[in-house]
PDB file of C-alpha atoms (C1' of nucleotides) in Angstrom:
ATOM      1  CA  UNK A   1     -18.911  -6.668  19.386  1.00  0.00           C
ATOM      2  CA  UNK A   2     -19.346  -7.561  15.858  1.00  0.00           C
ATOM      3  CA  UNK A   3     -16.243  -6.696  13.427  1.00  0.00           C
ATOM      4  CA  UNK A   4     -15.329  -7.239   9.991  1.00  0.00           C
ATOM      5  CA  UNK A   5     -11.352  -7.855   8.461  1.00  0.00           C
ATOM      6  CA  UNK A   6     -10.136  -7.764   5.317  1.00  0.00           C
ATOM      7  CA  UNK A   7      -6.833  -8.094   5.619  1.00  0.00           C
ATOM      8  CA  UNK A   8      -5.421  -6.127   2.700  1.00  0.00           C
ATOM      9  CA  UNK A   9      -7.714  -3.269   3.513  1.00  0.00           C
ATOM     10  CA  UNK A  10      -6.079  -3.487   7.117  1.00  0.00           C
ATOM     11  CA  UNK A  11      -2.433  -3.557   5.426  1.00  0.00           C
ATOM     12  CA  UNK A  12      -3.077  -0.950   3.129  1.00  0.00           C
ATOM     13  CA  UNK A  13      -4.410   1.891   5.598  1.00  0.00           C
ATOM     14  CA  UNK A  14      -1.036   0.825   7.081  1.00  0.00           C
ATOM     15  CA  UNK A  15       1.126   1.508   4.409  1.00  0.00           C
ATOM     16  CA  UNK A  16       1.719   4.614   4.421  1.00  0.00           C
ATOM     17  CA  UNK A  17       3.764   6.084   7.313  1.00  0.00           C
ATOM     18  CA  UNK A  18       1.474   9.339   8.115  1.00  0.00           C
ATOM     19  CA  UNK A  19      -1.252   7.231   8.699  1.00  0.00           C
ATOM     20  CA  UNK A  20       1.083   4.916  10.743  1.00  0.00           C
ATOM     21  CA  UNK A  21       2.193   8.141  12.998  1.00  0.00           C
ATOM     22  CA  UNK A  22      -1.350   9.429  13.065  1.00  0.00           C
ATOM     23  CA  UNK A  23      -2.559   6.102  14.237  1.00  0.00           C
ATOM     24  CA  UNK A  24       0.125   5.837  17.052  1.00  0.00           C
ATOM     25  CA  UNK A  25      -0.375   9.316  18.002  1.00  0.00           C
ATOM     26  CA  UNK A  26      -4.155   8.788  18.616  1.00  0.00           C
ATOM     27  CA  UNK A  27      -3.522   6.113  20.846  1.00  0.00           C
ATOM     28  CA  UNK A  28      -2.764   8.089  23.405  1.00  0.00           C
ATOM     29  CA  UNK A  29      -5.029  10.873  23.102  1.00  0.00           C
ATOM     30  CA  UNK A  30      -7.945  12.078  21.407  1.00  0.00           C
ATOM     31  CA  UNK A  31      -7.352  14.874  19.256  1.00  0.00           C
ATOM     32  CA  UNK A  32      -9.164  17.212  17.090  1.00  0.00           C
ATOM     33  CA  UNK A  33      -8.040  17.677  12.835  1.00  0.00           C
ATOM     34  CA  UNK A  34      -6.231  20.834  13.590  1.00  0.00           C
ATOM     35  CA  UNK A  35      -4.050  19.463  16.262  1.00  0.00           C
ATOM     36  CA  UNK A  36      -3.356  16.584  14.211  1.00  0.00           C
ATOM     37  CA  UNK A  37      -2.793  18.733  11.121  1.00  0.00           C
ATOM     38  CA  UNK A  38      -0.504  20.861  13.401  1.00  0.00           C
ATOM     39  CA  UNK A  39       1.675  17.755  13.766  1.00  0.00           C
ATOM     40  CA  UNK A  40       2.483  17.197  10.432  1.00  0.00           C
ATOM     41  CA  UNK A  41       4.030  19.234   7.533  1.00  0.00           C
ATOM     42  CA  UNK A  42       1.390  18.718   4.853  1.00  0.00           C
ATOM     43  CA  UNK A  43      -2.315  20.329   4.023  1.00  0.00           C
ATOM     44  CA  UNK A  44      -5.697  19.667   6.318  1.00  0.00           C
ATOM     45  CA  UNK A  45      -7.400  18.243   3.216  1.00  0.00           C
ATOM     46  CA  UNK A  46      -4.454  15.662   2.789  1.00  0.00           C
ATOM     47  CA  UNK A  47      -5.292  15.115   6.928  1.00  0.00           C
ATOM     48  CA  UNK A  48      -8.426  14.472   6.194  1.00  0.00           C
ATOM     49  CA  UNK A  49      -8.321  12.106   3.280  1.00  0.00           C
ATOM     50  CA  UNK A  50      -5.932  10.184   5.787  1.00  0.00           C
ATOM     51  CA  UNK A  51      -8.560  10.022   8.506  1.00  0.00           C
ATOM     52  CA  UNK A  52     -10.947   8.793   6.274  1.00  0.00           C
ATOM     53  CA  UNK A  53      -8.865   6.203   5.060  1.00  0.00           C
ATOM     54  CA  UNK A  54      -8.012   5.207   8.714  1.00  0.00           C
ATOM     55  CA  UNK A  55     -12.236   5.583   9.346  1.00  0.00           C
ATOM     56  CA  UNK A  56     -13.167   3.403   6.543  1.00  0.00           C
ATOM     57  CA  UNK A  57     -10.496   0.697   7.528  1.00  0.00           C
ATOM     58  CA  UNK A  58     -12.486   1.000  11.068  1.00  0.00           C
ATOM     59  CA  UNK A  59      -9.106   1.931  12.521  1.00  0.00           C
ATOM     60  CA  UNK A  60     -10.008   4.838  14.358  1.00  0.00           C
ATOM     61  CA  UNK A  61     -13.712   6.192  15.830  1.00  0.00           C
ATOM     62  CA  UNK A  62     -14.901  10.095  15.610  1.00  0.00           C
ATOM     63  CA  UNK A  63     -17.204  12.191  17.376  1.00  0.00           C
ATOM     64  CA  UNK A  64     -18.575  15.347  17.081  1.00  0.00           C
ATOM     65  CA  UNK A  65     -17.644  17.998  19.632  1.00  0.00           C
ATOM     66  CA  UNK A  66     -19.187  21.691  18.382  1.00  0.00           C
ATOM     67  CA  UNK A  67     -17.119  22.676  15.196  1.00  0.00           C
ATOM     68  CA  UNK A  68     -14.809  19.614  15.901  1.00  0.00           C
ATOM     69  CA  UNK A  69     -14.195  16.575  15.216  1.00  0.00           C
ATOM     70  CA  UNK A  70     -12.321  14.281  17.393  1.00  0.00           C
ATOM     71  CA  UNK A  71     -10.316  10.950  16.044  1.00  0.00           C
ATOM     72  CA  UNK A  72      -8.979   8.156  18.756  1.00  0.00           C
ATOM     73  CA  UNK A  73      -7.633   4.830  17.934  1.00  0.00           C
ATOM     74  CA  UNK A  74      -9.681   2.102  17.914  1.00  0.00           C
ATOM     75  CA  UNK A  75      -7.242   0.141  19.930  1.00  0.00           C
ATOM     76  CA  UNK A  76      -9.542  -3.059  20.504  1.00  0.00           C
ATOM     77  CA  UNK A  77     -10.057  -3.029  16.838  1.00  0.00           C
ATOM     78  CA  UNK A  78      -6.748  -2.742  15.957  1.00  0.00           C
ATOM     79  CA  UNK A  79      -5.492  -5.214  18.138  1.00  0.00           C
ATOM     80  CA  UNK A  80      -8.173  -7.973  16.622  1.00  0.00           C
ATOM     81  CA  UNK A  81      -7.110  -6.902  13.284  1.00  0.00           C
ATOM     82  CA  UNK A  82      -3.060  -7.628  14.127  1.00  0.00           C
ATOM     83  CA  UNK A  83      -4.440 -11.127  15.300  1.00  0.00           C
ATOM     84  CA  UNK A  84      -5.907 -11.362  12.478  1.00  0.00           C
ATOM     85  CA  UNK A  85      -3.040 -11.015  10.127  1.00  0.00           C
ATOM     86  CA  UNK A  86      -1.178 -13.228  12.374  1.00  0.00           C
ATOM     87  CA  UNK A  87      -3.846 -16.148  12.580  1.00  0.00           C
ATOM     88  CA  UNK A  88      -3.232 -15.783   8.601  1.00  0.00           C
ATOM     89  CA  UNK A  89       0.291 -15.762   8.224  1.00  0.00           C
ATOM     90  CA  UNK A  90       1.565 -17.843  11.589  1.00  0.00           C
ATOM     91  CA  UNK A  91      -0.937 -20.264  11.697  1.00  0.00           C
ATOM     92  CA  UNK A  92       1.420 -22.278  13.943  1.00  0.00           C
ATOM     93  CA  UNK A  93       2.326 -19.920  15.640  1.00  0.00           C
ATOM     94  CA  UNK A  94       5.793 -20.524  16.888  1.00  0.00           C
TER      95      UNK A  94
ATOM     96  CA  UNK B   1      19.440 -14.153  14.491  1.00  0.00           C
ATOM     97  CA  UNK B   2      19.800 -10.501  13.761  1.00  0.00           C
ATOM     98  CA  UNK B   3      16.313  -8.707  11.923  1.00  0.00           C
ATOM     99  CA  UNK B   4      15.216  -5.537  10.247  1.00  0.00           C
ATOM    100  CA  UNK B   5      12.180  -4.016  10.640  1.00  0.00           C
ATOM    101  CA  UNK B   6      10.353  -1.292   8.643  1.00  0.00           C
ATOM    102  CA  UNK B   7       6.869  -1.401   9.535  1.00  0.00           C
ATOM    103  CA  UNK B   8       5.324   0.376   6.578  1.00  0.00           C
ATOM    104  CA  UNK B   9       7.861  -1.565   4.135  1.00  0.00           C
ATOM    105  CA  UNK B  10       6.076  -4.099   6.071  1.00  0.00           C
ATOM    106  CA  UNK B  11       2.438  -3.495   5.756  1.00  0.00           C
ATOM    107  CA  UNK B  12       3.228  -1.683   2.177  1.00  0.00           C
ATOM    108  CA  UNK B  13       4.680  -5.552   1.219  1.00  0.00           C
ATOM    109  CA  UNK B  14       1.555  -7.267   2.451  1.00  0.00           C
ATOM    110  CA  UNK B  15      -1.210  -4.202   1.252  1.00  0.00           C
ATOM    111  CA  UNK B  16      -1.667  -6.407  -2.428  1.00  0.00           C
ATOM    112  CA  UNK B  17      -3.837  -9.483  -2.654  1.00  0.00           C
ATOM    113  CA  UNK B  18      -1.758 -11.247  -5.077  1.00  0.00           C
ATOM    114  CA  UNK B  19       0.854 -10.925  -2.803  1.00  0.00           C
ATOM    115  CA  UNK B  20      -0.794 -11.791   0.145  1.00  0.00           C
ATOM    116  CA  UNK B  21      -2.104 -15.082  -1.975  1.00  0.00           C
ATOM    117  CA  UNK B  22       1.527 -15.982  -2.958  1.00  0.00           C
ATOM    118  CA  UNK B  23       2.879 -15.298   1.089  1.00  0.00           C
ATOM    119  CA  UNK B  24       0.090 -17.655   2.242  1.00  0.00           C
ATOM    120  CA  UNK B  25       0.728 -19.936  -0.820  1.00  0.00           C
ATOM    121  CA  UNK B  26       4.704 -20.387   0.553  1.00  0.00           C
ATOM    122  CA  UNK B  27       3.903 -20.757   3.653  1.00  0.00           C
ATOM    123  CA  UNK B  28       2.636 -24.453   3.150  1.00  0.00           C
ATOM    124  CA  UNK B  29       5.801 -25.464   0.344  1.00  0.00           C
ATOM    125  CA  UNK B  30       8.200 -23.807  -1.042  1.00  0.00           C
ATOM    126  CA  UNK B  31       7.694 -23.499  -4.894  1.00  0.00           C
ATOM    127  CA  UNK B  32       9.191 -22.598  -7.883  1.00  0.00           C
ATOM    128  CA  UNK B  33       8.490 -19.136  -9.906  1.00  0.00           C
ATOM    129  CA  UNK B  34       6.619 -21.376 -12.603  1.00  0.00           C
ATOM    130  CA  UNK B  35       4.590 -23.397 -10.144  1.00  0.00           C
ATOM    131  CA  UNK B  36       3.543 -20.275  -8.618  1.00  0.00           C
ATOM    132  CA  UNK B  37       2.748 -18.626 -11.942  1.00  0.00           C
ATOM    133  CA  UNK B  38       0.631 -20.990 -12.389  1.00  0.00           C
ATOM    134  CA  UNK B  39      -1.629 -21.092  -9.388  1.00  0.00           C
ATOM    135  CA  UNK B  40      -2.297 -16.796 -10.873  1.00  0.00           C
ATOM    136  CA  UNK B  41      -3.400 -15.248 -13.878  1.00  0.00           C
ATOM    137  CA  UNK B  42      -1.282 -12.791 -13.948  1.00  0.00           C
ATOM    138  CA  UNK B  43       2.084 -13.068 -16.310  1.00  0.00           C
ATOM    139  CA  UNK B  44       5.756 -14.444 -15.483  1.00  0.00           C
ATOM    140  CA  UNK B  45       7.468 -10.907 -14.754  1.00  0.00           C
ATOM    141  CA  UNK B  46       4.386  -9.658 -12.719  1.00  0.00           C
ATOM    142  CA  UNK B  47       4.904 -12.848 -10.389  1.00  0.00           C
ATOM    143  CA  UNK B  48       8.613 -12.229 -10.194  1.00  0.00           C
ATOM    144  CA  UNK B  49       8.051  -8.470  -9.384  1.00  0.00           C
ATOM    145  CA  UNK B  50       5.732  -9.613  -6.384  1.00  0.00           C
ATOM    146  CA  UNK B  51       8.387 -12.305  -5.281  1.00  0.00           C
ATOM    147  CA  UNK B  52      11.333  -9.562  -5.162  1.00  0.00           C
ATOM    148  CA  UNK B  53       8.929  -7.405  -3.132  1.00  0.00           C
ATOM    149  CA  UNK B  54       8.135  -9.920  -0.752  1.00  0.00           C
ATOM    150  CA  UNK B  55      12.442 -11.017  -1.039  1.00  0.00           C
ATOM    151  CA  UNK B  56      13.231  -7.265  -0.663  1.00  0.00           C
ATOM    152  CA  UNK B  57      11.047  -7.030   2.435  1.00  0.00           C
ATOM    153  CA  UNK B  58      12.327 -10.141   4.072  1.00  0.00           C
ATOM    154  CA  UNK B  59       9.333 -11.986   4.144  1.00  0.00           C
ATOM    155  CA  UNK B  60      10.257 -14.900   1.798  1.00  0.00           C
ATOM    156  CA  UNK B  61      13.154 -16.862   1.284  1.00  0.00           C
ATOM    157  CA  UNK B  62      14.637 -18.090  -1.576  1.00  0.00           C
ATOM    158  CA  UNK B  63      17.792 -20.759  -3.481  1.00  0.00           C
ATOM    159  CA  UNK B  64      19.163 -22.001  -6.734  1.00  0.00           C
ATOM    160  CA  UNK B  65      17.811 -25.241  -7.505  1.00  0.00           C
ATOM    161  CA  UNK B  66      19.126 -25.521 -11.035  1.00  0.00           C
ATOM    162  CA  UNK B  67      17.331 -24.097 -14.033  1.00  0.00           C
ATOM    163  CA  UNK B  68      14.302 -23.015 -10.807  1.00  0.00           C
ATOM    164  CA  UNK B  69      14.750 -20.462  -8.527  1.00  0.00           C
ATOM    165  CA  UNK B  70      12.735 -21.669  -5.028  1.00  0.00           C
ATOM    166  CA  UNK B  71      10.816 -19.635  -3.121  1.00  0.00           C
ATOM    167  CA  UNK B  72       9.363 -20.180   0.467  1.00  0.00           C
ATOM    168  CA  UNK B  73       7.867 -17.660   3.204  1.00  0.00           C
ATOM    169  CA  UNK B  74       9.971 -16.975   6.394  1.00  0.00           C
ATOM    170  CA  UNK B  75       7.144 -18.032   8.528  1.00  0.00           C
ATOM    171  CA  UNK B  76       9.975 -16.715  11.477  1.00  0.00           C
ATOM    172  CA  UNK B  77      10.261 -13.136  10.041  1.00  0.00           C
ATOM    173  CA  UNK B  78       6.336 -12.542   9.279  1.00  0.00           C
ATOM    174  CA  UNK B  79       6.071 -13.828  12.952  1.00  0.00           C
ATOM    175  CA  UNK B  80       8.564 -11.795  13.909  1.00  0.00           C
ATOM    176  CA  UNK B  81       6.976  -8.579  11.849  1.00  0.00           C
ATOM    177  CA  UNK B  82       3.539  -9.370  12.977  1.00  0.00           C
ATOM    178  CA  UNK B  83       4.634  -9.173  16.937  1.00  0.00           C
ATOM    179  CA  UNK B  84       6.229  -5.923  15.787  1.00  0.00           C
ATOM    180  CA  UNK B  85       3.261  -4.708  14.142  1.00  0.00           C
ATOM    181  CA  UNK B  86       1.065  -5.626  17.667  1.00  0.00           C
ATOM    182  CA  UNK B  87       3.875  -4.051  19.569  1.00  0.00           C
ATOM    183  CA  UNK B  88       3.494  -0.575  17.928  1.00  0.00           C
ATOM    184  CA  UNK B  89       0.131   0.079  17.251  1.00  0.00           C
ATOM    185  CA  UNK B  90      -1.574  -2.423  20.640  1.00  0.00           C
ATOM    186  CA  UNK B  91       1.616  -1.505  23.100  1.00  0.00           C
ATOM    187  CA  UNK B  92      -0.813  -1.925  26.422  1.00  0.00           C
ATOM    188  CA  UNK B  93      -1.678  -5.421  24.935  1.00  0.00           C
ATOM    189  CA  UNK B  94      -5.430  -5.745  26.608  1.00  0.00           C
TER     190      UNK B  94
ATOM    191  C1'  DT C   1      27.819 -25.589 -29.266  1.00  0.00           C
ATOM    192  C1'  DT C   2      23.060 -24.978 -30.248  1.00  0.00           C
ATOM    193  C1'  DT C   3      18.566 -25.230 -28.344  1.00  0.00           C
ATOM    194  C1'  DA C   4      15.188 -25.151 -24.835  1.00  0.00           C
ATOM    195  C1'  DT C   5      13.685 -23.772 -20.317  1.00  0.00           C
ATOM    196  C1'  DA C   6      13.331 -20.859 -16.091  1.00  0.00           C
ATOM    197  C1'  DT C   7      13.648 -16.527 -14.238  1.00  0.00           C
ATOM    198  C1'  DA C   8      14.857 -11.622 -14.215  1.00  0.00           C
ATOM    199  C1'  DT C   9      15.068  -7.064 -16.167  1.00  0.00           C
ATOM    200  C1'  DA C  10      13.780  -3.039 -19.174  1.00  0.00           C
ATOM    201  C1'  DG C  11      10.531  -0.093 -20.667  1.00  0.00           C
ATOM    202  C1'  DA C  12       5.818   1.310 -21.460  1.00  0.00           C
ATOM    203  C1'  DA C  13       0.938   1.821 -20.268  1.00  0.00           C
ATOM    204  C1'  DA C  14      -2.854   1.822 -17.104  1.00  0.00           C
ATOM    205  C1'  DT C  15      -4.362   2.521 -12.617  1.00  0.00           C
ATOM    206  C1'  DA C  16      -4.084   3.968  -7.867  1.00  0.00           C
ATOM    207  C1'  DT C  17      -2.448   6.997  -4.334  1.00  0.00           C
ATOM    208  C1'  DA C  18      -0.806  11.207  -2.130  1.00  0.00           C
ATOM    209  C1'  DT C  19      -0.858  15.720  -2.336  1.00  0.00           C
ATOM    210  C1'  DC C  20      -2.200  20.419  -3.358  1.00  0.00           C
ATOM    211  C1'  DT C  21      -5.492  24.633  -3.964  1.00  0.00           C
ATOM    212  C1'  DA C  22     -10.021  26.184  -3.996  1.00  0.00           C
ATOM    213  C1'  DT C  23     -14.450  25.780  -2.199  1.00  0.00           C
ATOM    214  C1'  DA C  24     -18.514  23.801   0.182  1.00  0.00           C
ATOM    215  C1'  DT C  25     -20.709  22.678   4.568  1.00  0.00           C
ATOM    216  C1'  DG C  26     -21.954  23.109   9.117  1.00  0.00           C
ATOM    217  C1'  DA C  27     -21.656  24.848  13.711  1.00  0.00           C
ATOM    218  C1'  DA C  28     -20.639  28.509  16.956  1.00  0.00           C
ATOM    219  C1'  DA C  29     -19.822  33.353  17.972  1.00  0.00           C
ATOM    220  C1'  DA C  30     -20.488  38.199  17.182  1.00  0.00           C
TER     221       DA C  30
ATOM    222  C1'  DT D   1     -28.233  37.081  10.437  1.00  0.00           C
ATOM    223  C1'  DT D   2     -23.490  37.618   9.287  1.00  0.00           C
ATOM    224  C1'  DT D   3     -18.999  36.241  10.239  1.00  0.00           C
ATOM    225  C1'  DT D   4     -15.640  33.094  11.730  1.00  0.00           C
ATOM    226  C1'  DC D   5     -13.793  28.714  12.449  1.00  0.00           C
ATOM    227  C1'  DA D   6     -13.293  23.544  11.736  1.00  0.00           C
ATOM    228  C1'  DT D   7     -13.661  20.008   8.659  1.00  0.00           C
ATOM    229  C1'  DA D   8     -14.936  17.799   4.298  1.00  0.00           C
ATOM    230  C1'  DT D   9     -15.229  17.573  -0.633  1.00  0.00           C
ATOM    231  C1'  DA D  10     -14.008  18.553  -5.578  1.00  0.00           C
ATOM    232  C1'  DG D  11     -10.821  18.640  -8.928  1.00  0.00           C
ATOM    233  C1'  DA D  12      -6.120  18.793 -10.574  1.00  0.00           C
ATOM    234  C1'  DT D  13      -1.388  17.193 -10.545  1.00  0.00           C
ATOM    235  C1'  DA D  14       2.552  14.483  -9.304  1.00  0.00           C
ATOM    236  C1'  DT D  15       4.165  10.221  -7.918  1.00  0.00           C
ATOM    237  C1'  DA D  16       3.944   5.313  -7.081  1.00  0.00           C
ATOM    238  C1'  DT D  17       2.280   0.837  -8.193  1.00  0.00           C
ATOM    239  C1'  DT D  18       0.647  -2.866 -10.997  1.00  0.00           C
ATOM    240  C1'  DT D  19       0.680  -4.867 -15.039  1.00  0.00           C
ATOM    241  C1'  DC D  20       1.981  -5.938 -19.710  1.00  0.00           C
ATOM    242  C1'  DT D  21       5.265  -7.232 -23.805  1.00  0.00           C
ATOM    243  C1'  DA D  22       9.759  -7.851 -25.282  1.00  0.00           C
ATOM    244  C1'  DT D  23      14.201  -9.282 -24.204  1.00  0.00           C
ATOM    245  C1'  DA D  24      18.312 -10.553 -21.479  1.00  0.00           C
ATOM    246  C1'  DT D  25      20.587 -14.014 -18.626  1.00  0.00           C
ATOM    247  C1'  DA D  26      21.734 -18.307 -16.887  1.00  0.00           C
ATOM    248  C1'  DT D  27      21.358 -23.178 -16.643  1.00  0.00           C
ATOM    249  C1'  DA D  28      20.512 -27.706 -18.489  1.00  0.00           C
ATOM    250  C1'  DA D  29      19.616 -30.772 -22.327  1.00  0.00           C
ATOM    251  C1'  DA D  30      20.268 -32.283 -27.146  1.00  0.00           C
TER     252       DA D  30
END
DNA sequence: TTTATATATAGAAATATATCTATATGAAAA
DNA sequence: TTTTCATATAGATATATTTCTATATATAAA
């Protein structure tokens, strides 16, 4: 599978904590914008923007399903991205 | 040897290219504020607000070496950060 | 001591980000 | 079809961040 890194697009889709809790709550389960909207005390639109980010930092996939639209980690990419940012800060790796 | 850990202080300290540039810089020799102003072109106090970010987010280290002020990365603590980083966000660890 | 050098801090300006409300879009149900 | 529901987009505003210039501080050299 062919990915791409850039390392301070990775680090900023991280640095904000909603996305951080959104991104650990969709590793466990898929969910639909509402019920992630429902978790959280701000606006669906600010959701949104937040999933996008996430999408365009290839941190999470979506599908269609009827009116929905369902986010899930992308755990594999994640994880390759995290080895990234270590390969480029620990090269030693001690 | 007792650490912190905020992971979006974290990711927030490492979601700038210049910083990311100086962390990767330090993590070969530790260097002064000038040496490391020069290797930029970006001014003096835009360096040193970078380096307190960095300080303030424990990722570089720093001493008194007369007039210069030192600064290296603590290739331990990004280490350290980076395995906390995988540990939230890829706990199954495929 | 005065002067020069290295770094930090203060304050301002420009830019980016997070957030909101209002509305558009698109799909399903009535 | 029309209405309803789910999500995205537009545009505005507030806040945060990056950057600058000017200046303070602290150390060493003259």
């Amino acid at each position: 599978m062919k990915r791409t890194f850039d390392c301070v697009e990775f680090c900023k889709a991280l640095s904000d904590p909603t996305r951080q809790q959104i991104l650990e709550m969709l590793l466990e389960k898929e969910m639909s914008v509402n019920e992630i909207v429902a978790a959280f005390s701000v606006s669906q639109p600010t959701i949104s923007h937040h999933l996008e980010l996430l999408y365009q930092a290839g941190l999470v996939l979506r599908r269609k399903d009827g009116k929905q639209i369902l986010y899930r980690t992308d755990d594999q990419q994640v994880y390759f991205c995290c080895g990234k940012l270590i390969a480029k800060f620990s090269p030693a790796d001690k």
